[in-house]
Amino acid sequence: MSTITGYPQAAINSKSSLFSSIRVIIETAFYGNNVQVIEHLAQAYQLAANSPGTIVTDLAVSHTEELKLPKDSKVLVFNDGEIVGRTAAARRVIGEPEINQVKYEKILREAIYQSRTRQFYHGEVIVGLDQEFSVKAHVLIPEGFENNLYSYLLNFQALTAEIENEYQHSQTYHEGDLYIFADPEWQNPAFPDGLVLIDAVHNVAAVLGLRYFGELKKATLTLAWALANRNGFIACHGGLKQYQFPSHHYTMAVFGLSGSGKSTITLAKRADDVVTVLHDDAFVISKTKGSTTALEPAYFDKTQDYASDDPTIASFLTCQNVGVTLNDSGKKVLVTEDIRNGNGRAIKSRFVTPNRVDHLDDKIDAVFWIMKDDVFPPVVKMNDPILAAIFGATLATKRSSAENIRNQEEVDQLVFVPYANPFRVYPLAEDYQAFKELFEQQNTDCYILNTGFFDQKKITPEITLKSVEAIAKKQVQFLPLGKLTELSYLPIAGFSERFNEVTYQERLYQRLSSRNQFLQEQAELLGGYHELPAEATEYLERLLKKLKK
């Protein structure tokens, strides 16, 4: 088994690296007499279907036998209130500079004490779908939020006797199970945005005052990614698929925030393509083997691109923050496309993807950083491992409706999100070094995909997908990007190639300067917690000098 559920009596002491005050406070709550353990997924379905506010649609769930659900299961809809996205401002990470652990211990103890008179449900899942990487996670959710519990068990791998047996034979790590305590009804005037408290070193989290299901999913992945990083894996907030051509296989990973096109690129295929999909959101890469493992069986995806008659809806299991209406037969059906509100979501089963796999032994041929940085043409290749890692650390994109942002002016601003992972809870330099070694030692190529605008022209999904497939088929030729031979671009009809013109060189200079400034600012924040090796800024400064000549 990967993590430790029960401890030898002699190991339960203050000197054990497995315990901290935060961990003990959270785990202890799971054993209260107000806690009911959920024995199987069908039980969670019935609780969710009967929960106040649930809409039981007339849409049948497919593959119920494989999913261990009742045969007559329907797609369940549950809608939140004002907040329909993740709230980054709520996150506090124990161990980061300026975070007072004693302060949060008190807040957490009081939050759990105040919750004692309410019924809670304890669910168990597996995160990581191969014996190479597999961890057990426990979630505690109060009565009234049964839909979040049910969606959680669907999103990750709910425990069955068969799954438990496989887990017991998986790679063992000296780590405790993951524990997540959730109380969406918690209130504290000092935390108007709620509080997501993470103790990643000890594999626990508390999600307080937040209803949105995505907070539970990402808190769990935050812990799993941190555990993976400590144990020889690269944590990846991205998608991975493999083209299987007659002449060769091509394995590619794409990294981007929600709304960047990550899922579209990962899941898309032409009719005559043979494509294997690992996942579109969360996986890990073995640093020694180069193999990859998906963390979740299901998909938590936006519904904005699915019309009410889209065949993909047949794979929906639950929906959050979407509308419901009656069709001409009087059946309750979905109103999607974000008509009700932004960031409508659905848990989709693994069966939406033909040739879905949980693990690939093949090494990754290429990494694609998805950006919405209008200084770049649709596809750019990086010809140096250091530069490839730098661009990952300065991945530029725009915010989306998946995030709860109070200042709407920030939505259209270009922001840097290193490796498209705002959920990192360890120093940035560790990801930088891991990806740099991936490019150096495993000969993995690296590209930028601009899915925004270039030359004030929209880069459509069709352009991006055709380009990616041509790269996978090895039917492309790249040209130097002006003065910078370290970068090259893929010529695409309809987009200008005036990369040697002074105006373009000035724009590129400014955007690289912004990246250099961002890295310097990161080095100054939190006492240097996210400082990169000096080689990163030195490399960018050399490029800037070349552009100035």
Coordinates of C-alpha atoms in Angstrom, one line a residue:
M1 CA 0.0 0.0 0.0
S2 CA 1.2 3.5 -0.7
T3 CA 0.3 5.3 2.6
I4 CA -0.1 4.3 6.2
T5 CA -3.7 3.9 7.6
G6 CA -2.8 2.2 10.9
Y7 CA 0.3 2.8 12.9
P8 CA 2.3 0.5 15.2
Q9 CA 1.7 1.7 18.8
A10 CA 5.4 2.5 19.3
A11 CA 5.4 4.8 16.3
I12 CA 2.6 7.0 17.7
N13 CA 4.6 9.7 19.5
S14 CA 5.7 13.3 19.2
K15 CA 9.0 12.4 17.5
S16 CA 7.3 10.7 14.5
S17 CA 7.6 12.7 11.3
L18 CA 4.2 11.4 10.3
F19 CA 2.4 13.6 12.9
S20 CA 1.9 17.3 13.5
S21 CA -0.6 19.2 15.6
I22 CA -2.6 20.2 12.4
R23 CA -2.7 16.5 11.3
V24 CA -3.8 15.2 14.7
I25 CA -6.6 17.9 15.0
I26 CA -8.0 17.0 11.6
E27 CA -7.7 13.2 11.7
T28 CA -9.2 13.1 15.2
A29 CA -12.4 14.6 13.9
F30 CA -13.0 11.5 11.7
Y31 CA -13.5 9.3 14.8
G32 CA -16.3 11.3 16.4
N33 CA -19.7 9.6 17.3
N34 CA -21.3 12.1 14.9
V35 CA -19.5 10.5 11.9
Q36 CA -21.1 7.9 9.6
V37 CA -18.7 5.9 7.4
I38 CA -19.9 5.5 3.8
E39 CA -19.6 1.8 2.9
H40 CA -20.2 2.0 -0.9
L41 CA -20.9 4.3 -3.8
A42 CA -24.6 3.3 -4.1
Q43 CA -25.1 4.5 -0.5
A44 CA -23.6 7.9 -1.4
Y45 CA -25.9 8.1 -4.4
Q46 CA -29.0 7.6 -2.3
L47 CA -27.9 10.2 0.2
A48 CA -27.2 12.7 -2.5
A49 CA -30.4 12.0 -4.4
N50 CA -32.4 12.7 -1.1
S51 CA -30.4 15.7 0.0
P52 CA -32.4 19.0 0.1
G53 CA -32.0 21.0 -3.1
T54 CA -30.9 18.1 -5.3
I55 CA -32.4 17.8 -8.7
V56 CA -32.8 14.2 -9.9
T57 CA -32.9 14.6 -13.7
D58 CA -34.4 12.2 -16.1
L59 CA -31.0 11.6 -17.7
A60 CA -29.9 8.0 -17.0
V61 CA -26.3 7.3 -15.9
S62 CA -24.6 4.9 -18.3
H63 CA -22.2 2.1 -17.3
T64 CA -23.8 1.8 -13.8
E65 CA -22.6 -1.8 -13.4
E66 CA -19.0 -0.9 -13.9
L67 CA -19.4 2.2 -11.7
K68 CA -21.0 0.1 -8.9
L69 CA -24.1 2.3 -9.0
P70 CA -27.8 1.4 -8.9
K71 CA -29.1 0.4 -12.3
D72 CA -31.7 3.2 -12.2
S73 CA -29.2 6.0 -11.3
K74 CA -29.9 9.4 -12.8
V75 CA -27.7 12.4 -13.3
L76 CA -27.9 14.6 -10.2
V77 CA -27.7 18.4 -10.2
F78 CA -26.8 20.6 -7.3
N79 CA -26.2 24.3 -7.5
D80 CA -24.3 26.6 -5.3
G81 CA -25.0 30.3 -4.6
E82 CA -22.9 33.3 -5.3
I83 CA -19.6 31.5 -5.6
V84 CA -19.2 29.1 -8.5
G85 CA -15.4 28.8 -8.7
R86 CA -12.2 28.3 -6.7
T87 CA -11.2 31.0 -4.3
A88 CA -7.4 31.3 -4.3
A89 CA -7.5 34.0 -1.6
A90 CA -8.7 31.4 0.9
R91 CA -5.6 29.3 0.8
R92 CA -3.1 29.2 3.7
V93 CA -0.2 26.7 3.6
I94 CA 1.4 25.6 6.8
G95 CA 5.2 25.8 6.5
E96 CA 5.3 28.8 4.2
P97 CA 7.0 31.8 5.6
E98 CA 4.7 34.3 7.4
I99 CA 2.1 31.6 8.2
N100 CA 1.6 31.4 12.0
Q101 CA 0.9 27.8 12.7
V102 CA -0.3 28.3 16.3
K103 CA -2.9 30.8 15.0
Y104 CA -4.4 28.3 12.6
E105 CA -4.3 25.5 15.1
K106 CA -6.6 27.5 17.3
I107 CA -8.9 28.4 14.4
L108 CA -9.1 24.8 13.3
R109 CA -9.7 23.4 16.8
E110 CA -12.6 25.8 17.3
A111 CA -14.1 25.1 13.8
I112 CA -14.2 21.3 14.5
Y113 CA -15.6 21.9 18.0
Q114 CA -18.4 24.1 16.6
S115 CA -19.3 21.4 14.1
R116 CA -19.7 18.6 16.7
T117 CA -23.5 18.8 16.9
R118 CA -24.0 18.0 13.2
Q119 CA -23.9 14.7 11.3
F120 CA -20.8 14.1 9.1
Y121 CA -20.0 11.5 6.5
H122 CA -16.6 9.8 6.1
G123 CA -15.7 8.8 2.5
E124 CA -12.6 7.0 1.4
V125 CA -11.0 7.0 -2.1
I126 CA -7.8 6.1 -3.8
V127 CA -5.8 8.9 -5.6
G128 CA -3.4 7.5 -8.2
L129 CA -4.5 4.7 -10.4
D130 CA -1.5 2.4 -10.6
Q131 CA 0.5 0.4 -8.1
E132 CA 3.5 2.7 -9.0
F133 CA 1.7 5.6 -7.4
S134 CA -1.4 5.2 -5.2
V135 CA -2.5 6.9 -2.0
K136 CA -5.6 6.6 0.2
A137 CA -7.6 9.8 0.9
H138 CA -10.3 10.3 3.5
V139 CA -12.9 13.2 3.3
L140 CA -15.3 14.4 6.1
I141 CA -18.3 16.3 4.8
P142 CA -21.4 17.4 6.8
E143 CA -25.0 16.6 6.3
G144 CA -26.6 18.8 3.7
F145 CA -23.6 18.5 1.3
E146 CA -24.2 14.9 0.3
N147 CA -23.8 15.9 -3.4
N148 CA -20.2 17.0 -2.8
L149 CA -19.5 13.7 -1.0
Y150 CA -21.0 11.7 -3.9
S151 CA -19.1 13.7 -6.5
Y152 CA -15.9 13.3 -4.5
L153 CA -16.3 9.5 -4.5
L154 CA -17.0 9.6 -8.3
N155 CA -14.2 11.9 -9.2
F156 CA -11.6 9.8 -7.4
Q157 CA -11.5 6.0 -7.1
A158 CA -14.1 4.9 -4.6
L159 CA -13.0 1.9 -2.5
T160 CA -14.3 -1.6 -3.3
A161 CA -12.9 -4.9 -2.1
E162 CA -11.1 -5.3 -5.5
I163 CA -9.6 -1.8 -5.4
E164 CA -8.5 -2.3 -1.7
N165 CA -6.7 -5.5 -2.7
E166 CA -4.8 -3.8 -5.5
Y167 CA -4.0 -0.9 -3.2
Q168 CA -2.5 -3.2 -0.6
H169 CA 0.0 -4.4 -3.3
S170 CA 1.0 -1.0 -4.5
Q171 CA 4.3 0.7 -3.9
T172 CA 4.8 1.7 -0.2
Y173 CA 5.8 5.1 1.0
H174 CA 6.5 6.3 4.5
E175 CA 3.6 8.7 4.5
G176 CA 0.3 8.9 6.2
D177 CA -3.1 8.7 4.4
L178 CA -4.6 12.0 3.2
Y179 CA -7.3 13.5 5.4
I180 CA -9.6 16.4 4.3
F181 CA -12.0 18.0 6.7
A182 CA -14.8 20.1 5.1
D183 CA -17.4 22.4 6.7
P184 CA -19.0 24.7 4.0
E185 CA -21.2 26.4 6.7
W186 CA -18.2 27.6 8.8
Q187 CA -18.1 31.4 9.2
N188 CA -15.4 33.7 10.6
P189 CA -15.4 37.4 10.0
A190 CA -11.6 37.4 9.7
F191 CA -12.0 35.1 6.7
P192 CA -14.8 36.5 4.5
D193 CA -13.5 34.4 1.5
G194 CA -13.4 31.2 3.6
L195 CA -10.3 29.2 4.6
V196 CA -8.5 26.4 2.9
L197 CA -5.8 25.3 5.3
I198 CA -3.1 23.0 3.9
D199 CA -0.5 21.0 5.9
A200 CA 1.0 19.2 2.9
V201 CA 4.0 17.8 4.7
H202 CA 1.6 15.8 6.9
N203 CA -1.0 15.1 4.2
V204 CA -4.0 17.0 5.7
A205 CA -6.2 19.9 4.7
A206 CA -9.3 21.7 6.0
V207 CA -11.8 23.4 3.6
L208 CA -13.9 25.9 5.6
G209 CA -16.7 28.2 4.5
L210 CA -16.6 27.1 0.9
R211 CA -19.3 25.1 -0.9
Y212 CA -17.7 24.8 -4.4
F213 CA -16.8 21.1 -5.1
G214 CA -13.6 22.1 -6.9
E215 CA -12.1 23.2 -3.5
L216 CA -12.3 19.6 -2.3
K217 CA -10.9 18.2 -5.5
K218 CA -8.0 20.6 -5.6
A219 CA -7.2 20.3 -1.9
T220 CA -6.9 16.6 -2.4
L221 CA -4.7 16.9 -5.5
T222 CA -2.6 19.5 -3.7
L223 CA -1.8 17.0 -1.0
A224 CA -1.2 14.1 -3.5
W225 CA 1.0 16.2 -5.7
A226 CA 3.1 17.3 -2.7
L227 CA 3.5 13.7 -1.6
A228 CA 4.4 12.7 -5.2
N229 CA 7.1 15.4 -5.3
R230 CA 8.6 14.1 -2.1
N231 CA 8.8 10.6 -3.4
G232 CA 10.4 10.8 -6.9
F233 CA 7.6 12.1 -9.1
I234 CA 6.9 15.2 -11.1
A235 CA 3.5 16.7 -10.1
C236 CA 1.5 17.7 -13.2
H237 CA -1.6 19.8 -13.5
G238 CA -2.1 18.9 -17.2
G239 CA -3.3 16.4 -19.7
L240 CA -1.5 13.5 -21.3
K241 CA -2.3 11.4 -24.4
Q242 CA -0.6 9.1 -26.8
Y243 CA -1.0 9.0 -30.6
Q244 CA -0.5 5.4 -31.9
F245 CA 0.5 5.7 -35.5
P246 CA 1.4 2.7 -37.7
S247 CA 5.1 3.8 -37.7
H248 CA 5.5 5.1 -34.1
H249 CA 3.8 6.1 -30.9
Y250 CA 3.9 9.8 -29.7
T251 CA 3.2 10.6 -26.1
M252 CA 2.5 14.3 -25.3
A253 CA 1.7 16.3 -22.2
V254 CA -0.1 19.6 -22.2
F255 CA -0.1 22.1 -19.3
G256 CA -2.6 25.0 -18.9
L257 CA -5.1 26.5 -16.5
S258 CA -8.8 25.8 -16.8
G259 CA -10.2 27.4 -19.9
S260 CA -6.9 27.4 -21.8
G261 CA -7.8 24.5 -24.0
K262 CA -6.0 21.8 -22.0
S263 CA -9.0 19.4 -22.0
T264 CA -9.8 20.1 -25.7
I265 CA -6.3 19.3 -26.8
T266 CA -6.0 16.2 -24.6
L267 CA -9.3 14.6 -25.5
A268 CA -9.6 15.6 -29.2
K269 CA -8.9 13.1 -31.9
R270 CA -9.7 12.7 -35.6
A271 CA -11.9 9.9 -36.8
D272 CA -8.9 7.8 -38.2
D273 CA -6.6 8.5 -35.3
V274 CA -5.8 5.9 -32.6
V275 CA -5.4 7.8 -29.4
T276 CA -4.9 6.7 -25.8
V277 CA -5.8 9.2 -23.1
L278 CA -4.3 9.1 -19.6
H279 CA -6.1 12.1 -18.1
D280 CA -6.9 15.8 -18.9
D281 CA -6.1 17.4 -15.5
A282 CA -3.9 15.5 -13.1
F283 CA -1.1 13.0 -13.3
V284 CA 2.4 12.3 -12.1
I285 CA 5.7 11.5 -14.0
S286 CA 8.2 9.1 -12.5
K287 CA 11.6 10.9 -12.4
T288 CA 13.5 7.6 -12.8
K289 CA 11.3 5.7 -15.3
G290 CA 9.6 8.5 -17.2
S291 CA 6.3 6.6 -16.8
T292 CA 3.1 8.4 -16.1
T293 CA 0.1 7.7 -13.8
A294 CA -3.3 9.3 -13.7
L295 CA -4.6 10.5 -10.4
E296 CA -8.4 10.3 -11.1
P297 CA -10.6 8.0 -13.1
A298 CA -13.3 10.7 -13.9
Y299 CA -13.2 14.2 -15.3
F300 CA -14.4 17.4 -13.7
D301 CA -15.0 19.5 -16.8
K302 CA -16.7 22.7 -17.8
T303 CA -20.2 22.3 -19.5
Q304 CA -20.0 25.6 -21.4
D305 CA -19.0 23.9 -24.7
Y306 CA -21.8 21.2 -24.6
A307 CA -25.2 22.0 -26.1
S308 CA -28.1 20.2 -24.4
D309 CA -28.2 17.6 -27.1
D310 CA -24.5 16.9 -27.1
P311 CA -23.8 13.1 -27.0
T312 CA -21.1 13.7 -24.4
I313 CA -23.8 14.4 -21.8
A314 CA -24.5 10.6 -21.9
S315 CA -21.3 10.3 -19.8
F316 CA -22.3 12.9 -17.1
L317 CA -22.6 11.6 -13.6
T318 CA -23.3 14.8 -11.6
C319 CA -23.6 18.4 -12.5
Q320 CA -22.8 21.6 -10.5
N321 CA -24.0 25.1 -11.2
V322 CA -26.0 24.3 -14.4
G323 CA -29.6 24.8 -15.3
V324 CA -32.5 22.4 -15.6
T325 CA -35.6 22.6 -17.7
L326 CA -38.4 20.3 -19.1
N327 CA -38.1 19.1 -22.6
D328 CA -41.1 18.5 -24.9
S329 CA -41.7 15.1 -23.3
G330 CA -41.8 16.6 -19.8
K331 CA -38.4 15.2 -18.8
K332 CA -36.0 17.1 -16.7
V333 CA -32.9 17.8 -18.8
L334 CA -29.9 20.1 -18.5
V335 CA -29.5 23.7 -19.6
T336 CA -25.7 23.9 -20.2
E337 CA -23.4 26.4 -22.1
D338 CA -23.1 28.6 -18.9
I339 CA -26.5 30.2 -19.4
R340 CA -27.3 30.0 -15.7
N341 CA -23.8 31.2 -14.6
G342 CA -20.2 30.9 -15.5
N343 CA -18.1 27.8 -14.8
G344 CA -20.9 25.2 -15.0
R345 CA -19.4 21.8 -14.3
A346 CA -20.0 18.1 -14.6
I347 CA -18.3 14.9 -13.3
K348 CA -17.9 12.8 -16.4
S349 CA -17.1 9.1 -16.2
R350 CA -14.0 7.6 -17.6
F351 CA -16.1 6.0 -20.4
V352 CA -16.4 9.3 -22.2
T353 CA -12.9 8.6 -23.5
P354 CA -12.3 5.6 -25.8
N355 CA -9.0 3.8 -25.1
R356 CA -8.6 5.4 -21.6
V357 CA -5.7 4.1 -19.6
D358 CA -4.5 4.8 -16.0
H359 CA -0.8 4.3 -16.6
L360 CA 1.7 4.5 -19.4
D361 CA 5.2 3.1 -19.3
D362 CA 6.3 5.0 -22.4
K363 CA 8.4 8.1 -21.8
I364 CA 7.0 11.5 -22.8
D365 CA 8.0 12.7 -26.3
A366 CA 7.0 16.4 -25.8
V367 CA 5.6 18.9 -23.3
F368 CA 3.4 21.7 -24.5
W369 CA 3.0 24.8 -22.4
I370 CA -0.4 26.3 -23.2
M371 CA -0.3 30.1 -23.1
K372 CA -2.4 33.1 -24.1
D373 CA 0.6 35.3 -24.7
D374 CA 0.0 37.3 -27.9
V375 CA 3.7 37.9 -28.5
F376 CA 4.0 34.3 -29.7
P377 CA 2.8 32.8 -32.9
P378 CA 0.5 29.7 -32.6
V379 CA 3.4 27.2 -32.1
V380 CA 6.9 27.9 -30.8
K381 CA 9.6 25.3 -30.0
M382 CA 12.3 25.7 -27.4
N383 CA 15.7 24.4 -28.3
D384 CA 17.3 24.3 -24.9
P385 CA 16.3 22.5 -21.7
I386 CA 17.0 25.4 -19.5
L387 CA 14.8 27.7 -21.6
A388 CA 12.1 25.1 -21.7
A389 CA 12.0 24.9 -17.9
I390 CA 12.1 28.7 -17.7
F391 CA 9.0 29.1 -19.9
G392 CA 7.2 26.5 -17.8
A393 CA 8.1 28.6 -14.7
T394 CA 6.8 31.7 -16.4
L395 CA 3.7 30.2 -18.1
A396 CA 1.6 33.2 -19.2
T397 CA -2.2 32.9 -19.4
K398 CA -5.4 34.6 -18.4
R399 CA -7.8 33.9 -15.6
S400 CA -11.1 32.1 -16.3
S401 CA -14.5 31.6 -14.8
A402 CA -13.2 28.6 -12.9
E403 CA -11.8 31.0 -10.4
N404 CA -13.7 33.2 -7.9
I405 CA -12.1 36.6 -8.6
R406 CA -13.5 39.7 -6.8
N407 CA -11.7 42.2 -9.0
Q408 CA -13.0 41.6 -12.5
E409 CA -10.3 43.7 -14.0
E410 CA -7.9 40.9 -13.3
V411 CA -9.8 38.5 -15.6
D412 CA -8.4 39.8 -18.9
Q413 CA -4.9 40.5 -17.5
L414 CA -1.9 38.3 -18.5
V415 CA -0.6 36.5 -15.4
F416 CA 2.2 34.1 -14.8
V417 CA 1.3 30.7 -13.3
P418 CA 4.4 28.5 -13.0
Y419 CA 3.8 25.1 -14.7
A420 CA 0.0 26.0 -14.8
N421 CA -0.2 24.8 -11.2
P422 CA -1.5 27.3 -8.7
F423 CA -1.7 24.5 -6.2
R424 CA 2.0 24.0 -5.5
V425 CA 2.9 23.9 -1.8
Y426 CA 6.7 23.4 -2.1
P427 CA 9.5 25.6 -3.5
L428 CA 9.2 26.5 -7.2
A429 CA 12.8 25.5 -7.8
E430 CA 11.9 21.8 -7.2
D431 CA 9.5 21.9 -10.2
Y432 CA 12.1 23.8 -12.2
Q433 CA 14.8 21.2 -11.6
A434 CA 12.4 18.3 -12.2
F435 CA 11.3 19.6 -15.6
K436 CA 14.7 20.7 -16.6
E437 CA 16.0 17.1 -16.0
L438 CA 13.0 15.7 -17.9
F439 CA 14.1 17.8 -21.0
E440 CA 17.8 17.0 -20.5
Q441 CA 17.9 13.4 -19.5
Q442 CA 14.9 12.0 -21.2
N443 CA 15.2 14.1 -24.4
T444 CA 11.7 15.4 -24.1
D445 CA 10.9 18.2 -26.6
C446 CA 9.1 21.4 -25.4
Y447 CA 6.7 23.7 -27.2
I448 CA 4.5 26.7 -26.5
L449 CA 0.9 26.6 -27.8
N450 CA -0.6 30.1 -28.0
T451 CA -4.4 29.5 -27.8
G452 CA -5.2 33.1 -27.6
F453 CA -4.5 35.8 -30.2
F454 CA -1.6 36.6 -32.5
D455 CA -1.5 39.6 -34.8
Q456 CA -5.0 40.4 -33.4
K457 CA -6.2 37.1 -35.0
K458 CA -7.8 34.4 -32.9
I459 CA -5.9 31.1 -32.9
T460 CA -8.7 28.6 -33.3
P461 CA -8.8 25.1 -31.7
E462 CA -8.7 23.7 -35.2
I463 CA -5.4 25.5 -35.9
T464 CA -3.9 24.2 -32.6
L465 CA -5.1 20.6 -33.1
K466 CA -3.8 20.4 -36.7
S467 CA -0.5 21.7 -35.5
V468 CA -0.2 19.3 -32.7
E469 CA -1.1 16.3 -34.9
A470 CA 1.5 17.4 -37.5
I471 CA 4.2 17.6 -34.8
A472 CA 3.1 14.1 -33.5
K473 CA 3.4 12.7 -37.1
K474 CA 6.8 14.4 -37.5
Q475 CA 5.6 16.3 -40.5
V476 CA 6.8 19.8 -39.5
Q477 CA 9.7 22.1 -40.0
F478 CA 10.5 24.9 -37.6
L479 CA 12.2 28.2 -38.4
P480 CA 14.3 30.5 -36.2
L481 CA 12.2 33.2 -34.3
G482 CA 14.1 36.3 -35.5
K483 CA 17.3 36.9 -33.7
L484 CA 16.7 34.1 -31.1
T485 CA 17.9 30.8 -32.4
E486 CA 17.0 29.3 -29.0
L487 CA 13.3 29.7 -30.2
S488 CA 11.8 28.5 -33.4
Y489 CA 8.3 28.8 -34.8
L490 CA 6.0 26.6 -37.0
P491 CA 5.0 28.5 -40.1
I492 CA 1.2 28.6 -40.4
A493 CA -0.8 30.2 -43.3
G494 CA -2.6 33.4 -42.4
F495 CA -0.2 34.5 -39.6
S496 CA 2.6 37.0 -40.3
E497 CA 6.2 36.1 -40.1
R498 CA 7.7 39.5 -39.5
F499 CA 9.9 38.3 -36.6
N500 CA 13.0 40.2 -37.7
E501 CA 11.1 43.6 -37.7
V502 CA 12.1 46.1 -35.0
T503 CA 8.5 46.4 -33.7
Y504 CA 8.2 42.7 -33.1
Q505 CA 11.7 42.4 -31.5
E506 CA 10.7 45.2 -29.1
R507 CA 7.5 43.4 -28.1
L508 CA 9.4 40.2 -27.5
Y509 CA 12.0 42.1 -25.5
Q510 CA 9.2 43.5 -23.3
R511 CA 7.6 40.1 -22.7
L512 CA 10.8 38.4 -21.9
S513 CA 11.7 41.3 -19.5
S514 CA 8.4 40.7 -17.8
R515 CA 9.3 37.1 -17.3
N516 CA 12.7 38.1 -15.9
Q517 CA 11.1 40.6 -13.5
F518 CA 8.5 37.9 -12.4
L519 CA 11.3 35.5 -11.5
Q520 CA 13.1 38.2 -9.6
E521 CA 9.9 39.1 -7.7
Q522 CA 9.4 35.4 -6.9
A523 CA 12.9 35.3 -5.4
E524 CA 12.1 38.2 -3.1
L525 CA 8.8 36.8 -1.9
L526 CA 8.4 34.6 1.2
G527 CA 12.1 34.9 2.0
G528 CA 13.3 33.4 -1.2
Y529 CA 10.9 30.4 -0.9
H530 CA 10.3 30.4 -4.7
E531 CA 13.7 31.5 -5.9
L532 CA 15.0 29.7 -9.0
P533 CA 18.7 28.9 -9.6
A534 CA 20.7 31.9 -10.9
E535 CA 21.0 30.2 -14.3
A536 CA 17.4 31.0 -15.0
T537 CA 17.6 34.8 -14.8
E538 CA 21.1 34.7 -16.3
Y539 CA 19.7 32.9 -19.3
L540 CA 16.9 35.4 -19.8
E541 CA 19.3 38.3 -19.5
R542 CA 21.5 36.8 -22.3
L543 CA 18.4 36.6 -24.5
L544 CA 17.5 40.2 -23.8
K545 CA 21.0 41.3 -24.7
K546 CA 20.8 39.5 -28.0
L547 CA 17.5 41.2 -28.8
K548 CA 19.1 44.6 -28.0
K549 CA 22.0 44.2 -30.5

